[in-house]
Short mmCIF file of C-alpha atoms in Angstrom, two decimals:
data_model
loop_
_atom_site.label_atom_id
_atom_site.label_comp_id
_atom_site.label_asym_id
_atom_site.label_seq_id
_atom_site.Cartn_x
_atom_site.Cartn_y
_atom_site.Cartn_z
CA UNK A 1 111.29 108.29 92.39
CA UNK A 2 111.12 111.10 95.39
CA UNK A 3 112.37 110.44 98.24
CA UNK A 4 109.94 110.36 101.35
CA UNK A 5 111.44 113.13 102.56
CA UNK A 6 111.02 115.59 99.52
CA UNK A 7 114.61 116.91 100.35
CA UNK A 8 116.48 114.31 99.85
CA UNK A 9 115.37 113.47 96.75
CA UNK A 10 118.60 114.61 94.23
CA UNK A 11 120.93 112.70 97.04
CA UNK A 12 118.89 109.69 96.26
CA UNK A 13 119.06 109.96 92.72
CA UNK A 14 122.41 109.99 92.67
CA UNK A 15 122.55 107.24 95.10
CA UNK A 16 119.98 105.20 93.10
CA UNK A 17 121.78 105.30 89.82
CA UNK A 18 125.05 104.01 90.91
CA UNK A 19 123.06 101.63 92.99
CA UNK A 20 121.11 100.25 89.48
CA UNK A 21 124.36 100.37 87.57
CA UNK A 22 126.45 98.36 90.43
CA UNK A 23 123.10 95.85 90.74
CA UNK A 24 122.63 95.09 86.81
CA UNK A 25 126.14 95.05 86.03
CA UNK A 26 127.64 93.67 88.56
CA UNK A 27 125.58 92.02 91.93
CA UNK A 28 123.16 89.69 89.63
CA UNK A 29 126.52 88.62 87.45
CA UNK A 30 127.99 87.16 90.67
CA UNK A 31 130.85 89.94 91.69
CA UNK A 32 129.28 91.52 94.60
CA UNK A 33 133.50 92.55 95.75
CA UNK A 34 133.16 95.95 96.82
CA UNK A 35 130.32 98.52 96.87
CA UNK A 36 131.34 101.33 94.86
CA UNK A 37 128.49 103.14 96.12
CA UNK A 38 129.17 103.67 100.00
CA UNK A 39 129.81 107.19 100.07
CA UNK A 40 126.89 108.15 98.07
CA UNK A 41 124.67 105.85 100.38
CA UNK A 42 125.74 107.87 103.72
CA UNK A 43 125.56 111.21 102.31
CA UNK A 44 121.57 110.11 101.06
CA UNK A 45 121.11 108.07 104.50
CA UNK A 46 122.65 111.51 106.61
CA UNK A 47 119.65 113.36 105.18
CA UNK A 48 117.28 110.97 105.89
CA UNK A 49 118.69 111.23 109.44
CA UNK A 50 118.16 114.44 109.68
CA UNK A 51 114.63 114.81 108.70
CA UNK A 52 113.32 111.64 110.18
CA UNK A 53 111.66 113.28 113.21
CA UNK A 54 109.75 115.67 111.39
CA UNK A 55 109.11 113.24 108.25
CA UNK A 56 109.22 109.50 109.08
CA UNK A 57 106.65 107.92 111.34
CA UNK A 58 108.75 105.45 113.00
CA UNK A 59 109.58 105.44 116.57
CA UNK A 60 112.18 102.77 116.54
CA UNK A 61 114.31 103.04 113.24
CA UNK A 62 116.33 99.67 114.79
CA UNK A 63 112.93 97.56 115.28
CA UNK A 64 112.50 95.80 111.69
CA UNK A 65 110.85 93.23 112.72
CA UNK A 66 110.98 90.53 109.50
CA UNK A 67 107.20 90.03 108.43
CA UNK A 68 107.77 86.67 108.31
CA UNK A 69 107.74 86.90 112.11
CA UNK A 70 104.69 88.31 112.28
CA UNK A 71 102.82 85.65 110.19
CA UNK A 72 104.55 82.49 112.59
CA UNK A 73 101.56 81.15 114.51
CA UNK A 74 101.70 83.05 117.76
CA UNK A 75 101.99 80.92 121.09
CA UNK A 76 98.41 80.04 122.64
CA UNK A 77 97.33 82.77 125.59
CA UNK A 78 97.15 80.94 128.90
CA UNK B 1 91.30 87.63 108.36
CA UNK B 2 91.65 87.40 104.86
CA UNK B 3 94.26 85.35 102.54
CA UNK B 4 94.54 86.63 99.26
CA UNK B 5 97.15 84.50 96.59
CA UNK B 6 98.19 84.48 93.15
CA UNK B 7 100.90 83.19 90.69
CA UNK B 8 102.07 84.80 87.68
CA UNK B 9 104.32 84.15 84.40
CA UNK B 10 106.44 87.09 83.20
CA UNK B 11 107.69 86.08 79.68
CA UNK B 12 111.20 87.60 80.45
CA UNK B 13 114.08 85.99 81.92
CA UNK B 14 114.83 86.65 86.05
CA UNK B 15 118.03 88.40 85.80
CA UNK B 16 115.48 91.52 83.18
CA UNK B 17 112.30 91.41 86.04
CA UNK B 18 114.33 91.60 89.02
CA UNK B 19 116.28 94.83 87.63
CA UNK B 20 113.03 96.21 87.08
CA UNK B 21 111.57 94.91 91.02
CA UNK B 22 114.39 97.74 91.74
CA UNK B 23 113.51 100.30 89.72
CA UNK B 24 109.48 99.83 89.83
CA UNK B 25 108.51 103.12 91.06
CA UNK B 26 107.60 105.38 89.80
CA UNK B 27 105.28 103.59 87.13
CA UNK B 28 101.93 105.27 85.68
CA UNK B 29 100.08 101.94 86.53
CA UNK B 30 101.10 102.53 90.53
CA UNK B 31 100.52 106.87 91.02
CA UNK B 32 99.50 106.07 94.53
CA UNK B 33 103.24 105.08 95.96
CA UNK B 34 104.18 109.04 96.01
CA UNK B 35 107.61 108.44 97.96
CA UNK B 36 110.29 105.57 98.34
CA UNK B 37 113.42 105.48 100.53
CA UNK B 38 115.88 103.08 101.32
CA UNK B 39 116.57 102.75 105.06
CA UNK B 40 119.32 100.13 105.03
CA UNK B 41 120.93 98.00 102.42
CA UNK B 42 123.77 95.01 103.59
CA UNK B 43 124.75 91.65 102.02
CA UNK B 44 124.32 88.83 103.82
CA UNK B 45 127.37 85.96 104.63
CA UNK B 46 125.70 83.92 101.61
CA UNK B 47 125.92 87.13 99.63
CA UNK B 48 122.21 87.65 99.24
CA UNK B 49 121.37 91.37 99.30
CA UNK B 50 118.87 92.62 102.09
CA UNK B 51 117.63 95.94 101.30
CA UNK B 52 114.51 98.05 103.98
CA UNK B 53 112.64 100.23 102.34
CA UNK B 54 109.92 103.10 103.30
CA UNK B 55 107.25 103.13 101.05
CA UNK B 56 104.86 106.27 101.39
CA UNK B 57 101.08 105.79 99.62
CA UNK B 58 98.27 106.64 98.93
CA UNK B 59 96.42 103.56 99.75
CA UNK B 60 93.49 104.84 97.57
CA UNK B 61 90.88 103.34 100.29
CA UNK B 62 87.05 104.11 98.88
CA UNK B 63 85.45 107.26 100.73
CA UNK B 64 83.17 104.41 102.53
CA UNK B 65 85.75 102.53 103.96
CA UNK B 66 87.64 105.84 105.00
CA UNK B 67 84.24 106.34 106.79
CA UNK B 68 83.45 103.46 108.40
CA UNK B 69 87.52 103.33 109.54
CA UNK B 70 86.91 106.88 110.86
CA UNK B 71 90.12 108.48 109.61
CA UNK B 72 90.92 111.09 106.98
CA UNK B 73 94.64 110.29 106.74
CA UNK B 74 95.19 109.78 103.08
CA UNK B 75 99.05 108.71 103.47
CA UNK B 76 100.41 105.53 104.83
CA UNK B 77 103.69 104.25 104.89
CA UNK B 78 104.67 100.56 104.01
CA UNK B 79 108.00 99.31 105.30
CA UNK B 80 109.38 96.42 102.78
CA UNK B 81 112.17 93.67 103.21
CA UNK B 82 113.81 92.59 100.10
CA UNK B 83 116.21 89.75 99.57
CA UNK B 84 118.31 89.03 96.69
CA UNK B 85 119.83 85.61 96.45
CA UNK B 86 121.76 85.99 92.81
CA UNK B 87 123.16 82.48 92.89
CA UNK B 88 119.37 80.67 93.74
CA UNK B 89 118.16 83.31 91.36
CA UNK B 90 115.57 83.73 93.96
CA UNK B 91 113.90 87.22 95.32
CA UNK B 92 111.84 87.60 98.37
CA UNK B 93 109.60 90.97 99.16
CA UNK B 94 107.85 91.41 102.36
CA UNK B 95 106.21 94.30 103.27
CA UNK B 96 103.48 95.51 105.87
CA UNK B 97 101.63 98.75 106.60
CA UNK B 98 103.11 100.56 110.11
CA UNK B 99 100.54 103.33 109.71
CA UNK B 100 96.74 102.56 110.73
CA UNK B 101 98.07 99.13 112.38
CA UNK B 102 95.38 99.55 115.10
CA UNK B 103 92.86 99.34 112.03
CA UNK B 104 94.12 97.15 109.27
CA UNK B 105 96.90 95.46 108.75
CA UNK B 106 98.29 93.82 105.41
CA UNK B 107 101.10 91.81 105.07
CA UNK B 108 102.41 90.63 101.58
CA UNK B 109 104.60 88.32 100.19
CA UNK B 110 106.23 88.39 96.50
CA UNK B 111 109.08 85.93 95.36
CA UNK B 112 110.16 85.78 91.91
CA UNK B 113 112.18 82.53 90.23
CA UNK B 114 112.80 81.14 87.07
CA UNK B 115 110.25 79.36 85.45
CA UNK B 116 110.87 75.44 86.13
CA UNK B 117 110.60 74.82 82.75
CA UNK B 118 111.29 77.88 80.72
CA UNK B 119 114.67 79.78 81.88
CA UNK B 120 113.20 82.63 79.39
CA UNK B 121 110.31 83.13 81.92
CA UNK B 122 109.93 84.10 85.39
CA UNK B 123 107.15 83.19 88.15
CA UNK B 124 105.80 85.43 90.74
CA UNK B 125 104.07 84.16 93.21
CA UNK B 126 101.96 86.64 95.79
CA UNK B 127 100.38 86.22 98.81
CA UNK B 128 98.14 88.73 101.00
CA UNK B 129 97.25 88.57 104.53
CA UNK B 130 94.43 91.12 105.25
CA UNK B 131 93.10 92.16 108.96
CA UNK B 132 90.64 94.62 110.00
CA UNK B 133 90.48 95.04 113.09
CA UNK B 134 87.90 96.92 115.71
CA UNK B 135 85.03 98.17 113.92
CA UNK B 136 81.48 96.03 112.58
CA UNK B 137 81.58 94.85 108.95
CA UNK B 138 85.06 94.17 109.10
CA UNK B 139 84.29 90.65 106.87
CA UNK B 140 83.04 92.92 104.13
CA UNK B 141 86.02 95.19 104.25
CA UNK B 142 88.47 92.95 104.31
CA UNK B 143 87.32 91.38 100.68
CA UNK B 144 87.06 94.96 99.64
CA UNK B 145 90.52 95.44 100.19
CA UNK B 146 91.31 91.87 98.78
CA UNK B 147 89.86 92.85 95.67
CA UNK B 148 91.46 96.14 95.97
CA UNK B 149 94.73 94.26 96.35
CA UNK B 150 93.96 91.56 93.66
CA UNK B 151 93.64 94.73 91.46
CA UNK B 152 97.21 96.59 92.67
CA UNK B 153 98.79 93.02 92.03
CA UNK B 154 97.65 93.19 88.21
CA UNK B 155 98.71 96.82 88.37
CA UNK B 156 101.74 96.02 89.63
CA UNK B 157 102.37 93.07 86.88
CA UNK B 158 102.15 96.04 84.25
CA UNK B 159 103.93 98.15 85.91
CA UNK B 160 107.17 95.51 85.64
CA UNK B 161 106.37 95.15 81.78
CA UNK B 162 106.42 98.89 81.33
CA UNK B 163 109.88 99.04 83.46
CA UNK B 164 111.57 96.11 81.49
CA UNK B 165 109.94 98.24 78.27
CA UNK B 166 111.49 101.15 79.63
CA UNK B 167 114.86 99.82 80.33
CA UNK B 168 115.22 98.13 76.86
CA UNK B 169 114.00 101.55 75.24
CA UNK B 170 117.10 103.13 77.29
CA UNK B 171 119.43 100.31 76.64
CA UNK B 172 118.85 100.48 72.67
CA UNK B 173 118.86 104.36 72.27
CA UNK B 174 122.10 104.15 74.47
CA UNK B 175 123.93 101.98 71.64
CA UNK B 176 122.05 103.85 68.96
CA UNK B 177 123.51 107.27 70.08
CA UNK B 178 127.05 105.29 70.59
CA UNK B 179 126.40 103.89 67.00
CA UNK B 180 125.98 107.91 65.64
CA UNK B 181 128.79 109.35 67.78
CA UNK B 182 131.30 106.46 66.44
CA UNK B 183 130.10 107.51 62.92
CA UNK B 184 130.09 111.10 62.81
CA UNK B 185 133.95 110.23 64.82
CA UNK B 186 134.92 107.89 62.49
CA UNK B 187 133.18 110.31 59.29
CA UNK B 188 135.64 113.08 60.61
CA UNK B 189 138.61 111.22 61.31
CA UNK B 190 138.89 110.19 57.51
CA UNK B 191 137.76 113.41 56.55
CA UNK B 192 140.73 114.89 58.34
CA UNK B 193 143.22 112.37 56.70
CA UNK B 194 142.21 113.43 53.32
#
């Protein structure tokens, strides 16, 4: 699967198969000790840094809001 | 507003569908999600793993909605929460449009178990919120795009089965090529000896 940002895409895929392997093999058997795929993460995440401003719509990267915020009854307007 | 819902029964064990929730894209049942990123990924202190995602689509909106929305922007971007709790077997997707949020908004929200009954099967369950906002038939438009997401939701059912196909196609030509190479290994080894 590309990446959003079309660049990034082979850092990704790199990223995404240890990810897969580390998930199947390991994460959904219970031993979640160590993530053997840290490195690979920040080299794919450091690209998606870099293009974010010209790519990625989002003007707060730190404001993810849960969704299941959004659908909490909101308090009554006075 | 609109509330869409459904519940499914995959005939596949949780541990086989949730490897495939990873790895559903890119599927030929779901052509419009055209990019997919992953923004942050952590455990949790109950070792449940949180992963944000950006999701860029094609929302495939019909020409008349595009109209009577008055925009021509064919992408939109979908950010999506998922949790992973492997010891409740339990996994939780939420995800909501940030692009055209003064216009529409949809929220969704897919878990996936184990069947109560049946460990062999798995149960999605899937709900929709759907708002249009500002602009005159939005009643009508949001059961278009109910129906519209009623149809992605089967689409996105088959696209799991042809993942878990995929991965069991990959998984048995993996041990059939490891089968040959032992072979031809083992063939030459004894040839060698004699």
């Amino acid at each position: 699967m590309n990446s959003v940002g079309e660049a990034c895409t082979e850092l990704k895929r790199e990223y995404d198969q240890c990810f897969n392997r580390w998930f199947a093999e390991k994460f959904l058997k219970g031993e979640n000790a160590g993530d053997p795929c840290v490195q690979l993460f920040k080299r794919y995440q450091l690209c998606v840094q870099l293009l974010r401003r010209k790519t990625y719509p989002l003007k707060d990267w730190n404001s993810w809001v849960p969704v299941k915020e959004k659908l909490k009854t909101p308090p009554d307007l006075v | 507003m609109k509330i869409w819902s459904s519940e499914h029964v995959f005939g596949h064990p949780w541990d086989t569908v949730i490897k495939a929730a990873m790895r559903k894209y890119p599927n030929p049942m779901n052509p419009c999600v055209v990019g997919v990123d992953v923004i942050d990924r952590s455990l949790d202190n109950q070792g449940r793993l949180h992963s944000h995602r950006l999701l860029s689509t094609e929302w495939g909106l019909p020409s008349i909605v595009k109209a009577i929305l008055g925009t021509s922007r064919t992408l939109t971007y979908i950010k999506e929460h998922s949790v992973v709790d492997p010891v409740e077997k339990k996994m939780e997707l939420c995800s909501t449009n940030i692009t055209l949020t003064n216009l529409v908004s949809v929220d969704e929200r897919l878990v996936y178990t184990p069947h109560p009954e049946n460990p062999e099967k798995t149960v999605l369950t899937q709900e929709a919120i759907i708002s249009v906002k500002g602009v005159s038939l939005s009643s009508y438009l949001e059961s278009l795009m109910a129906n519209t997401i009623s149809s992605n939701a089967r689409k996105g059912r088959d696209a799991l089965e042809w993942v878990i196909g995929k991965l069991n196609t990959e998984f048995e030509e993996l041990t059939s090529s490891t089968r040959e190479s032992m072979k031809s290994g083992m063939a030459a080894a004894s040839a060698a000896e004699n």
